[in-house]
Coordinates of C-alpha atoms in Angstrom, one line a residue:
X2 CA 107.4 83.4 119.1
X3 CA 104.3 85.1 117.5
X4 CA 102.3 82.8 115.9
X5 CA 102.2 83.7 112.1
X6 CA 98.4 83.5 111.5
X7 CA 97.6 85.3 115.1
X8 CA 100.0 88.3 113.7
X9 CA 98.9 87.9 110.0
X10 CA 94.6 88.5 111.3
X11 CA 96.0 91.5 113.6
X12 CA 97.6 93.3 110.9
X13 CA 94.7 93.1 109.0
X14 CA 92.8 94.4 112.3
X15 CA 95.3 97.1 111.6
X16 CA 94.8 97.7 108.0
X17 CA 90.9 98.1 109.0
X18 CA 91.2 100.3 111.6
X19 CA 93.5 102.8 109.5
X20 CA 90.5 103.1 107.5
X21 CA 88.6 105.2 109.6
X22 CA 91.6 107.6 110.7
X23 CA 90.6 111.6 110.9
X24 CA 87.1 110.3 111.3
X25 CA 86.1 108.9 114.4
X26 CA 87.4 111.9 117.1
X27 CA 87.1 112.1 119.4
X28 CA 86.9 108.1 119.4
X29 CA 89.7 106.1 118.5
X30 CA 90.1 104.1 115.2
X31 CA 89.3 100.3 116.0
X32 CA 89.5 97.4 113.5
X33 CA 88.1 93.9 114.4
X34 CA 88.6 90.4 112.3
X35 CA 86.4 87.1 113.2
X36 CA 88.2 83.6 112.5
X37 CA 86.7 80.1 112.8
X38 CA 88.6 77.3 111.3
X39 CA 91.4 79.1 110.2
X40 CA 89.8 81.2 107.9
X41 CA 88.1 84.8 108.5
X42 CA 84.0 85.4 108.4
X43 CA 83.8 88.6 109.2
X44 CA 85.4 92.0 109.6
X45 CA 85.0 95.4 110.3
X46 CA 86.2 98.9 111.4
X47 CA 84.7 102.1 113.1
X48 CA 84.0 104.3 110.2
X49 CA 83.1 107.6 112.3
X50 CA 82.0 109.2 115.9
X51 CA 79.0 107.4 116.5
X52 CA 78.7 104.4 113.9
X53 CA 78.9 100.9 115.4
X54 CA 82.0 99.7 116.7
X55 CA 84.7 97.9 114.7
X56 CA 83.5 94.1 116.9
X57 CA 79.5 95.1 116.2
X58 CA 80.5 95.8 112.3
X59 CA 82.5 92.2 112.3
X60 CA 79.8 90.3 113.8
X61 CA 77.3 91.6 112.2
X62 CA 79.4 90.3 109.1
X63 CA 79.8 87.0 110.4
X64 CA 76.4 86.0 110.3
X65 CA 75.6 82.9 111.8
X66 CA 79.3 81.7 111.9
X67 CA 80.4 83.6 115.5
X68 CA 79.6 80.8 117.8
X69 CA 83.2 79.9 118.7
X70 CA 84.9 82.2 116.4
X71 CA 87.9 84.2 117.9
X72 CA 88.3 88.0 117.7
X73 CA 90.7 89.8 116.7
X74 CA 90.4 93.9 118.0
X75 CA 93.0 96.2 117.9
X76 CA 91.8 98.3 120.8
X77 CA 90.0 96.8 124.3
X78 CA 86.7 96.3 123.5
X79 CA 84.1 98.6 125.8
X80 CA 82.2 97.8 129.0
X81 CA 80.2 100.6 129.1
X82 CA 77.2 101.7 127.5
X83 CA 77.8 105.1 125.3
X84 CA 76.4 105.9 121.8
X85 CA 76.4 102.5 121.7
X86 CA 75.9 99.9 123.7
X87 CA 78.8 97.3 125.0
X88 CA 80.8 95.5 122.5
X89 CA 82.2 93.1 125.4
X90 CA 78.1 92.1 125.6
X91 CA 78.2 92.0 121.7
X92 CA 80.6 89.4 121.7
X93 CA 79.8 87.1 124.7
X94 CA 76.5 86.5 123.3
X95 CA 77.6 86.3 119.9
X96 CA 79.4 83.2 121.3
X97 CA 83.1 84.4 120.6
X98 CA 85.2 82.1 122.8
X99 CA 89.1 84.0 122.1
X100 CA 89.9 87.8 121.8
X101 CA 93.2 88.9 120.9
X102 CA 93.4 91.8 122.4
X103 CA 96.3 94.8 121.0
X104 CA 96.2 96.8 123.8
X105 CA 94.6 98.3 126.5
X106 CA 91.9 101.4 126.3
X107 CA 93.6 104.0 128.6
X108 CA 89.7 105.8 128.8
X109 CA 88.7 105.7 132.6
X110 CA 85.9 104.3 131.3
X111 CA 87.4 101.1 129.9
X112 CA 90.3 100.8 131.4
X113 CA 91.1 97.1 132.1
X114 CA 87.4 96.6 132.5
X115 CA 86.5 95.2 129.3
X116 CA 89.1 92.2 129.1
X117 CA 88.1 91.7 132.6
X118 CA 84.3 91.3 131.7
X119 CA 85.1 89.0 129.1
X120 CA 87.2 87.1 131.2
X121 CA 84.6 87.0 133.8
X122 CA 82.0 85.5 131.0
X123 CA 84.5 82.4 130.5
X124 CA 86.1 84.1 127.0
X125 CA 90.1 83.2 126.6
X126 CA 91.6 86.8 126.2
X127 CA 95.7 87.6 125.4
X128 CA 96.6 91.2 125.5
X129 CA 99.7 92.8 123.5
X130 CA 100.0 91.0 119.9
X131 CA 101.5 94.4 117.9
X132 CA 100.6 96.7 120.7
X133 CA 103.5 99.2 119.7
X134 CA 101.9 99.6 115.9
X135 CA 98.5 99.7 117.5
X136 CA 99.2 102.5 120.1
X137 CA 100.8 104.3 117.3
X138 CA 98.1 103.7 115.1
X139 CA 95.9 105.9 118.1
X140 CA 98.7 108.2 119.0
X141 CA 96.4 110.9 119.3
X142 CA 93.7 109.9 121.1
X143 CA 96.0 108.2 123.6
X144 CA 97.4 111.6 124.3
X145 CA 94.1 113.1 124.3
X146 CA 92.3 110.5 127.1
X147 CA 95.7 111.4 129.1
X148 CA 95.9 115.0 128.9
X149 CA 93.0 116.4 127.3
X150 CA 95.0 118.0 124.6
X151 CA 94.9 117.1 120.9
X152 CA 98.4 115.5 119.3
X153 CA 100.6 118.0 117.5
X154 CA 102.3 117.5 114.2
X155 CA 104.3 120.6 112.9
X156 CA 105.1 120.4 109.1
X157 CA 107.3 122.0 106.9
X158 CA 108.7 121.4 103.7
X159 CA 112.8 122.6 103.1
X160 CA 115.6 122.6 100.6
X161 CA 118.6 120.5 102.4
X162 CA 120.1 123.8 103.4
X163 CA 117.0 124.1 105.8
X164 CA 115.2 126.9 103.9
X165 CA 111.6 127.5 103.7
X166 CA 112.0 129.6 100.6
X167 CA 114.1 132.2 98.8
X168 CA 115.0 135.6 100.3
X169 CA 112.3 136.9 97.7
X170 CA 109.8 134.6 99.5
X171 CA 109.5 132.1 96.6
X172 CA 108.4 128.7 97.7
X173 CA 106.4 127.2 95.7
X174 CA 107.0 124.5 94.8
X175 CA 110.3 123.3 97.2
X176 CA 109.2 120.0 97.2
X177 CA 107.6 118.0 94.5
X178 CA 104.1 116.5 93.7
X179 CA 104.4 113.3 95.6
X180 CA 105.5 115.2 99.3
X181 CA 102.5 117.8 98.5
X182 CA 100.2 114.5 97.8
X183 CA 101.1 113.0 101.3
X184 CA 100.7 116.5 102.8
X185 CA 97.1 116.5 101.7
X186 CA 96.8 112.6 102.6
X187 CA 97.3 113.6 106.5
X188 CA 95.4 116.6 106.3
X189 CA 92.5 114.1 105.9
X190 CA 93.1 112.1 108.5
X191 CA 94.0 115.1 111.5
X192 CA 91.2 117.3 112.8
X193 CA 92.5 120.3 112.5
X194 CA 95.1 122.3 110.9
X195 CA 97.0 125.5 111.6
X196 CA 98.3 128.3 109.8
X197 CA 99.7 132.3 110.7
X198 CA 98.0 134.3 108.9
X199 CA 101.3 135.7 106.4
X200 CA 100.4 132.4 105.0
X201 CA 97.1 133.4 104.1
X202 CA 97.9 136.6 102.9
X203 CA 101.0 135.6 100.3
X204 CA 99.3 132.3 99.1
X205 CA 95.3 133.0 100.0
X206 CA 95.4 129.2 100.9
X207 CA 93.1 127.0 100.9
X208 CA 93.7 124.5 103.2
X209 CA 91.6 121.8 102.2
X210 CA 92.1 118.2 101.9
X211 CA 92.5 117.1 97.8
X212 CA 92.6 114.0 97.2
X213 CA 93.3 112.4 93.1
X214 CA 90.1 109.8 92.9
X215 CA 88.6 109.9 96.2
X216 CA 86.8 112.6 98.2
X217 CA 88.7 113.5 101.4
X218 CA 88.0 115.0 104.6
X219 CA 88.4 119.0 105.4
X220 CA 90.0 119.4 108.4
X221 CA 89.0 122.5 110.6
X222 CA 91.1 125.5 109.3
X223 CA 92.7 127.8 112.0
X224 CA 94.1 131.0 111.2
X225 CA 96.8 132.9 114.1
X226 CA 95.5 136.4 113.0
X227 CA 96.4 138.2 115.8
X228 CA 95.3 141.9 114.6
X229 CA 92.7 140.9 112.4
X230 CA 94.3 140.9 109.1
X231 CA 92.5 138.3 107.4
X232 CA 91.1 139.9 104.3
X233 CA 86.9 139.1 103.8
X234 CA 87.9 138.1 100.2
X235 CA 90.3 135.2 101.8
X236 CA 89.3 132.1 99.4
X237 CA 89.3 130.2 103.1
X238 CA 86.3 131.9 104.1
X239 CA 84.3 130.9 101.3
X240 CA 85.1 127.3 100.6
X241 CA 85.7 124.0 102.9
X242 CA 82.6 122.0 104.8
X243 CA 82.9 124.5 108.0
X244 CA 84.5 127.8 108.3
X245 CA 87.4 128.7 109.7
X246 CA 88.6 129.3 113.3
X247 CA 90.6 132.4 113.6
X248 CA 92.5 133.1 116.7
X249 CA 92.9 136.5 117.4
X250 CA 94.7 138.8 120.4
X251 CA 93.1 141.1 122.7
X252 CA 94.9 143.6 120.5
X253 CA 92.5 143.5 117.6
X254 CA 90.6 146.5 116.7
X255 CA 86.6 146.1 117.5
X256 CA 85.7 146.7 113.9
X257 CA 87.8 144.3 112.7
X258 CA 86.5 141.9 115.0
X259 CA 82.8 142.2 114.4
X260 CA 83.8 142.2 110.2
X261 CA 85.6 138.4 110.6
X262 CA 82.8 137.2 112.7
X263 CA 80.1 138.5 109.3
X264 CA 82.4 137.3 107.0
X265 CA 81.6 133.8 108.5
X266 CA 84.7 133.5 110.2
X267 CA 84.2 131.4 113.9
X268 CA 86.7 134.0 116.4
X269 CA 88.3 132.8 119.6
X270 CA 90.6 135.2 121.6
X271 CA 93.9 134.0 122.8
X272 CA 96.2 135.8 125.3
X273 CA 99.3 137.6 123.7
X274 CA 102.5 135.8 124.4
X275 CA 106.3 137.6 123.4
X276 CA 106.4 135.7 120.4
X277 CA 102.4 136.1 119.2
X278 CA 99.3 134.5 120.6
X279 CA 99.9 132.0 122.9
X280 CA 99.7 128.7 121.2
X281 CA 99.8 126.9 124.5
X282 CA 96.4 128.1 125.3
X283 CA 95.5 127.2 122.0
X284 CA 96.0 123.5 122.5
X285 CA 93.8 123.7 125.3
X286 CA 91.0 125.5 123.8
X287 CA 91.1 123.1 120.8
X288 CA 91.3 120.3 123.5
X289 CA 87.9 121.8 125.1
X290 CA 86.4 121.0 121.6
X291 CA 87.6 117.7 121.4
X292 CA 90.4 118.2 118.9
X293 CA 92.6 115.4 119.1
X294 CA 94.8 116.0 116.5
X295 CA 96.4 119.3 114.8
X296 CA 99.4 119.5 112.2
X297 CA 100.7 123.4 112.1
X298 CA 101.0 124.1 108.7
X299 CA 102.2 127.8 109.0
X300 CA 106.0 129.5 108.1
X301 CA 109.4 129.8 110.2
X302 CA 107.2 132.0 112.7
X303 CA 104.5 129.9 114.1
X304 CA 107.0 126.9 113.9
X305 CA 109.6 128.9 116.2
X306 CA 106.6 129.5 118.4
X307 CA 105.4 126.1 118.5
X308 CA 108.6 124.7 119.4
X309 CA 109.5 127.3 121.8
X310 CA 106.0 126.6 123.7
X311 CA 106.6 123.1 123.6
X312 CA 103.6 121.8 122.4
X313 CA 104.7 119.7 119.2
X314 CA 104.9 116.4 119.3
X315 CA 105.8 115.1 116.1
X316 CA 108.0 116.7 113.1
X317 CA 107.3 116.3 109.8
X318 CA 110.4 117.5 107.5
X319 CA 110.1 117.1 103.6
X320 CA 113.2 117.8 102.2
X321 CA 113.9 118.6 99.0
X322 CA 117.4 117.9 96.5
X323 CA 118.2 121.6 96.0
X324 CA 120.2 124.2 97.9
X325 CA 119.0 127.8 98.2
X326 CA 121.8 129.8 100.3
X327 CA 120.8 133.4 101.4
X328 CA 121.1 134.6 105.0
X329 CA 118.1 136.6 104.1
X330 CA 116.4 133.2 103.2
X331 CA 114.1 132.1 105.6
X332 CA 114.6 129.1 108.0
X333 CA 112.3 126.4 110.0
X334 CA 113.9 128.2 113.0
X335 CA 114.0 131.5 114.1
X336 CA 114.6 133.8 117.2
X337 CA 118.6 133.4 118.8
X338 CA 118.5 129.5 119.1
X339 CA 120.3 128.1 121.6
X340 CA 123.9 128.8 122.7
X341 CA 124.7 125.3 123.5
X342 CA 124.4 122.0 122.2
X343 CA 123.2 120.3 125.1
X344 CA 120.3 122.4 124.7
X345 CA 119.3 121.4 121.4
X346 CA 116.2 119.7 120.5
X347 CA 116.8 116.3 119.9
X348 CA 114.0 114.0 117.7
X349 CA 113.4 110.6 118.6
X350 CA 111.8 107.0 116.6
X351 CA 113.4 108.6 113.4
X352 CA 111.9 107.3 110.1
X353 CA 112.6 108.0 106.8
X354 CA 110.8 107.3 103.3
X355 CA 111.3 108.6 99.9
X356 CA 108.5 110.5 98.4
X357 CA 109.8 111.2 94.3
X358 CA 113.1 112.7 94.8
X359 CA 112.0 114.0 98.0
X360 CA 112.7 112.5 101.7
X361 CA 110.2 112.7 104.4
X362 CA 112.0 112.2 108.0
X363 CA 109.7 112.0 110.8
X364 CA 110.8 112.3 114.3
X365 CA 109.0 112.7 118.1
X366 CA 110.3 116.0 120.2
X367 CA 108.1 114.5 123.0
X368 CA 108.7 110.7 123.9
X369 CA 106.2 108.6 122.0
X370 CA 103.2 107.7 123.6
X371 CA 103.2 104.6 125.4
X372 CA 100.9 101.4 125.8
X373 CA 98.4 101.8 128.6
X374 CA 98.7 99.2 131.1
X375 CA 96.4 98.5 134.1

């Protein structure tokens, strides 16, 4: 049995580290609590690439009161010297005598190595109080460490009939104001997001993060413009902190090339696959930049594609009360489907929450990534 207090400090790790999601990639989010006597002196996350780790940030917090404190991380602490030095030094001479560990850092350069340093230095260390909510809590960069590819969420917002909109194209607004809120809410905490660009050219989106009473994070905007099509008044190349990627196919005319690139726009050329641009060598050119996280945003066409190159990992559905009909209407999925059953994609560690009248289901197409054990 789980010791209430142990699991009460290490959901607060949690609570911490979520604090610093969409901001530390290509790290991972880490949270850290200090206890002594049954009570906690100090606390702290990593708040972006490059700050001070989440056990630094704690101890700094504790003051004078870490000599025989316990620590409570939600992530191995590291043994190797990076942008910052080792928090496994940190807290041996700190004079931490427990860590309670979550789990294990898959990173080669961790991996195992920090609880065994500690170990080494006479420090009690348990590994694997909440590890399932603290490997989810990293989902992304666990994928990322393993396969150098960022974690793919695919979106989309449908009446219960499975429509995206009308046969006119009207869809906005299917779902209501509290689904659009936590659409916005994990735009701030991915890196990037994607669209095709019929998106762009029926709503000339925006695709930043806006957040009611706090400032949120712009992820970086990616455009599938395969010809070129993005117009140079496009509000998207004219607002956010960066501008956007577009992806474009061998196909494109030269002008139209060398007019995106004034305009601003950052241009990377994909290969042409049968169903667009190939969104599997998109992953691994977003990889290459250290994306570690992506949610397609875009219509029934880049999510057929998507699906069909196997590269989502996670489903998003908002689904809204209503009923639109139409076999003009469009759908989440396109193309001829599959002829049987058995071939069906099936989702996996279903979850579903009300959002207003609205349900958000979320499901894994891939199996959820696991702990990392040495």
């Amino acid at each position: 049995m789980v010791d209430v207090n142990h699991q009460r400090y290490m959901e607060r790790a949690l609570t911490l580290a979520a604090e610093g999601r969409g901001r530390t990639s290509p790290n991972p989010t880490v949270g850290a609590v200090l206890t002594k006597n049954g009570r906690i002196v100090g606390e702290g996350y990593h708040a972006y690439a490059g700050a001070d780790h989440a056990e630094v940030v704690a101890l700094r917090a504790a003051e004078e009161a870490t000599r025989g404190a316990a620590c409570y991380v939600t992530l191995e602490p590291c043994s190797h010297h990076g942008k910052t030095p080792p928090c496994t030094e940190a807290l041996i001479k700190a004079g931490i005598t427990k860590v309670l560990v979550a789990t294990f850092d898959p990173n080669p350069l961790v991996a195992g190595t920090g609880v065994r340093r500690l170990r080494e230095a006479g420090i009690s260390v348990e590994v694997g109080l909440l590890q399932e909510a603290a490997t989810r809590l990293n989902e992304p960069y666990f994928k990322y460490i393993r396969v150098r590819e960022p974690f793919v969420l695919l979106k989309a917002a449908l009446s219960l009939d499975g429509k995206l909109a009308t046969r006119t194209g009207d869809s906005q607004w299917i779902t209501g104001e509290g689904a659009r809120r936590r659409v916005h809410e994990t735009r701030d905490t991915v890196d990037a997001v994607v669209v095709g660009i019929g998106t762009i050219l029926k709503d000339d989106s925006l695709l930043t993060t806006r957040l009611e009473g706090r400032v949120g994070r712009d992820p970086l905007r990616i455009v599938l413009d395969s010809r070129g099509r993005l117009p140079l008044t496009a509000r998207i190349l004219r607002t956010g902190a960066r501008p956007p990627l577009v992806a474009v196919g061998p196909r494109i005319p030269p002008a139209r090339l060398r007019r995106l690139k004034e305009a601003g726009a950052e241009v990377v050329m994909l290969p042409q696959g049968d169903g667009g641009l190939s969104l599997r060598d998109l992953v691994s050119e977003l990889g290459r930049r250290e994306i570690t996280s992506v949610m397609i945003e875009g219509g029934g066409k880049v999510a057929t594609s998507a699906l069909q190159a196997g590269i989502v990992d996670k489903l998003i559905l908002m689904l809204a009360p209503i009923l639109i009909g139409g076999e003009k209407a469009p759908t989440l999925l396109g193309g001829e489907g599959v002829e049987k059953l058995a071939e069906a994609l099936h989702l996996t560690q279903l979850s579903v929450e009300h959002a207003g009248q609205d349900l958000i289901l979320e499901g894994y197409l891939t199996a959820p990534v696991a702990p990392w054990v040495p």
